[in-house]
Short mmCIF file of C-alpha atoms in Angstrom, two decimals:
data_model
loop_
_atom_site.label_atom_id
_atom_site.label_comp_id
_atom_site.label_asym_id
_atom_site.label_seq_id
_atom_site.Cartn_x
_atom_site.Cartn_y
_atom_site.Cartn_z
CA ILE A 1 74.94 117.14 84.00
CA LEU A 2 76.59 120.14 85.49
CA SER A 3 79.79 118.48 84.02
CA MET A 4 78.33 118.02 80.57
CA LEU A 5 76.93 121.52 80.79
CA LYS A 6 80.65 123.01 82.37
CA ILE A 7 82.14 121.05 79.40
CA THR A 8 80.05 122.52 76.79
CA ARG A 9 80.67 125.76 77.97
CA LEU A 10 84.18 125.56 77.77
CA ASP A 11 83.75 124.29 74.18
CA THR A 12 81.40 127.77 73.32
CA GLY A 13 84.40 130.33 74.17
CA ASN A 14 81.24 131.04 76.99
CA ILE A 15 83.29 130.84 80.38
CA ILE A 16 85.72 133.95 80.70
CA PHE A 17 88.31 133.37 82.83
CA GLU A 18 89.67 135.46 86.07
CA LYS A 19 93.61 134.11 85.49
CA LYS A 20 95.91 136.21 88.00
CA SER A 21 99.06 134.61 89.71
CA CYS A 22 98.22 132.40 92.33
CA ARG A 23 100.70 130.48 94.63
CA VAL A 24 100.38 126.96 93.29
CA SER A 25 100.33 125.54 96.75
CA GLU A 26 97.36 128.06 98.03
CA LEU A 27 95.73 126.03 94.14
CA ILE A 28 96.59 122.96 95.08
CA ALA A 29 94.95 123.11 98.92
CA HIS A 30 92.25 124.37 97.60
CA SER A 31 91.89 122.03 94.74
CA VAL A 32 91.81 118.61 97.63
CA ASN A 33 90.27 120.31 99.95
CA ASP A 34 86.93 118.54 99.35
CA LEU A 35 88.90 114.97 98.81
CA THR A 36 91.31 114.89 101.79
CA THR A 37 88.27 113.50 103.73
CA ARG A 38 87.43 110.93 101.84
CA ALA A 39 91.55 110.30 101.11
CA LYS A 40 91.32 109.39 105.01
CA SER A 41 88.53 107.42 105.13
CA GLU A 42 89.12 104.63 102.26
CA SER A 43 93.08 105.21 104.49
CA LYS A 44 94.55 106.50 101.55
CA GLN A 45 97.16 109.99 101.27
CA ILE A 46 97.37 112.23 99.22
CA GLN A 47 101.07 113.69 99.82
CA ILE A 48 101.65 117.57 98.56
CA GLU A 49 105.12 118.43 97.53
CA GLY A 50 106.21 121.56 95.90
CA ASP A 51 107.93 125.23 96.18
CA ASP A 52 105.73 126.85 98.08
CA ASP A 53 106.61 130.11 96.17
CA GLN A 54 106.18 129.30 92.89
CA GLN A 55 103.11 131.24 91.15
CA LEU A 56 101.55 130.19 88.26
CA ILE A 57 98.68 132.49 86.55
CA CYS A 58 95.05 130.60 86.07
CA ASP A 59 91.87 130.79 87.21
CA MET A 60 91.74 129.06 90.99
CA GLU A 61 88.36 127.67 91.31
CA TRP A 62 89.05 126.22 86.95
CA THR A 63 91.49 125.24 87.40
CA GLY A 64 91.48 123.28 90.56
CA GLU A 65 88.36 121.78 89.94
CA ALA A 66 90.16 120.17 87.05
CA ILE A 67 93.27 118.96 89.31
CA GLY A 68 90.54 117.96 91.78
CA ASN A 69 88.84 115.53 89.28
CA ILE A 70 92.75 114.04 88.12
CA VAL A 71 93.40 113.18 92.37
CA LYS A 72 89.35 111.77 92.34
CA ASN A 73 89.96 109.74 89.15
CA ALA A 74 93.50 108.49 90.68
CA LEU A 75 91.36 107.90 94.99
CA ASP A 76 88.89 105.81 92.21
CA HIS A 77 91.54 103.80 91.20
CA THR A 78 94.25 103.30 94.20
CA GLN A 79 93.50 101.16 96.59
CA ALA A 80 93.74 101.41 100.97
CA GLY A 81 96.88 101.97 101.32
CA GLY A 82 97.52 103.28 98.27
CA ILE A 83 99.11 107.37 97.54
CA VAL A 84 98.31 110.24 95.47
CA HIS A 85 101.26 112.02 95.49
CA ILE A 86 101.39 115.91 93.52
CA THR A 87 104.26 117.77 92.94
CA TRP A 88 105.29 120.66 90.51
CA ASP A 89 107.91 122.79 88.61
CA ARG A 90 109.49 125.36 86.46
CA THR A 91 111.20 124.36 83.83
CA PRO A 92 112.03 127.48 81.05
CA ALA A 93 109.70 126.56 78.70
CA MET A 94 106.71 126.23 81.14
CA PHE A 95 105.96 125.12 84.36
CA ARG A 96 104.42 121.64 85.00
CA ILE A 97 102.05 119.93 87.63
CA LEU A 98 102.17 116.13 88.60
CA ILE A 99 99.28 113.60 89.92
CA SER A 100 101.12 110.60 90.46
CA ASP A 101 99.42 107.33 91.67
CA ASN A 102 100.84 103.91 92.20
CA GLY A 103 96.60 102.45 91.36
CA THR A 104 95.37 99.85 89.36
CA GLY A 105 96.99 101.30 86.20
CA ILE A 106 95.24 101.83 82.97
CA ALA A 107 95.33 99.71 80.54
CA PRO A 108 97.27 99.74 77.32
CA GLU A 109 93.60 99.58 74.37
CA ASP A 110 92.56 102.86 77.11
CA ILE A 111 95.09 105.51 77.39
CA HIS A 112 93.94 106.85 73.98
CA HIS A 113 90.47 106.84 75.14
CA ILE A 114 90.81 108.54 78.15
CA PHE A 115 90.23 112.03 77.71
CA LYS A 116 87.05 111.27 75.42
CA ARG A 117 83.51 111.87 76.38
CA PHE A 118 81.46 109.35 78.79
CA TYR A 119 84.39 107.05 78.28
CA ARG A 120 84.23 103.91 81.00
CA SER A 121 87.25 101.09 80.14
CA ARG A 122 85.66 98.02 81.02
CA PHE A 123 88.37 97.29 83.50
CA SER A 124 86.27 100.43 86.00
CA SER A 125 82.52 99.09 85.50
CA ASP A 126 83.35 99.07 89.96
CA VAL A 127 84.56 102.18 89.62
CA HIS A 128 81.68 105.61 90.38
CA GLY A 129 81.27 107.97 87.49
CA ILE A 130 80.00 108.31 83.54
CA GLY A 131 82.93 109.82 81.90
CA LEU A 132 83.11 113.48 81.97
CA GLY A 133 86.09 113.99 84.89
CA LEU A 134 89.02 113.61 83.24
CA PRO A 135 87.43 115.26 79.65
CA LEU A 136 86.74 118.38 81.40
CA ALA A 137 90.02 118.22 83.09
CA LYS A 138 91.41 118.85 79.97
CA SER A 139 88.83 121.24 78.17
CA ILE A 140 89.74 123.63 81.49
CA VAL A 141 94.05 122.73 81.23
CA GLU A 142 93.44 123.55 76.96
CA ALA A 143 91.27 126.35 77.77
CA HIS A 144 94.53 128.35 80.01
CA GLY A 145 97.17 127.64 76.95
CA GLY A 146 97.94 124.13 78.17
CA THR A 147 97.84 120.54 77.91
CA ILE A 148 97.70 117.57 79.98
CA SER A 149 99.23 113.84 78.99
CA VAL A 150 99.08 110.46 80.43
CA THR A 151 101.71 107.75 81.12
CA SER A 152 100.50 104.88 83.51
CA THR A 153 101.93 100.99 84.06
CA LEU A 154 99.06 98.39 84.74
CA ASN A 155 99.09 97.31 88.15
CA VAL A 156 101.32 100.27 89.41
CA GLY A 157 100.65 103.05 88.30
CA THR A 158 99.43 106.67 86.43
CA THR A 159 101.02 110.18 85.85
CA PHE A 160 99.67 112.51 84.75
CA THR A 161 100.71 115.98 83.79
CA LEU A 162 99.87 119.10 83.48
CA ASN A 163 101.40 121.86 81.28
CA PHE A 164 101.27 124.97 81.37
CA PHE A 165 103.16 127.52 79.11
CA SER A 166 102.27 131.18 80.38
CA LEU A 167 104.09 131.77 83.46
CA THR A 168 104.51 133.94 85.13
CA ASN A 169 106.83 136.83 86.81
CA GLU A 170 108.80 135.09 89.23
#
């Protein structure tokens, strides 16, 4: 219910983001803080790699929630011994955050539907959730003027790419 309320508030423009320059390494650490214990207890790893000095203009709480939802989803679909890898980089036109896993992947017939509210793949019946984490992440990223995309190969893994176009002063 809380996720649905958040999406609705985002859709109606009732959320004002407190955008400020933040270190991406701190944003990522904040995003996965609650998930590292889960990953360890499930014999999975969250690996973080990127330039500690890179900055991004965003609302840390909301952007952290979007990243956390994607990492949670990656953990849900990665077996014991699996790895979730988070990296970031800057290009002249944008800032990218990539979240990859070596999990079960997304079926080709599902890939175009995963950002729809309440969408649940028939292959995800053993995974908890109601299908709001990825739509919420998409709404948050887009509300920051960014885009989110996904590539996936069955039984190889999935990569989510978050592109932010409002660059910071370096």
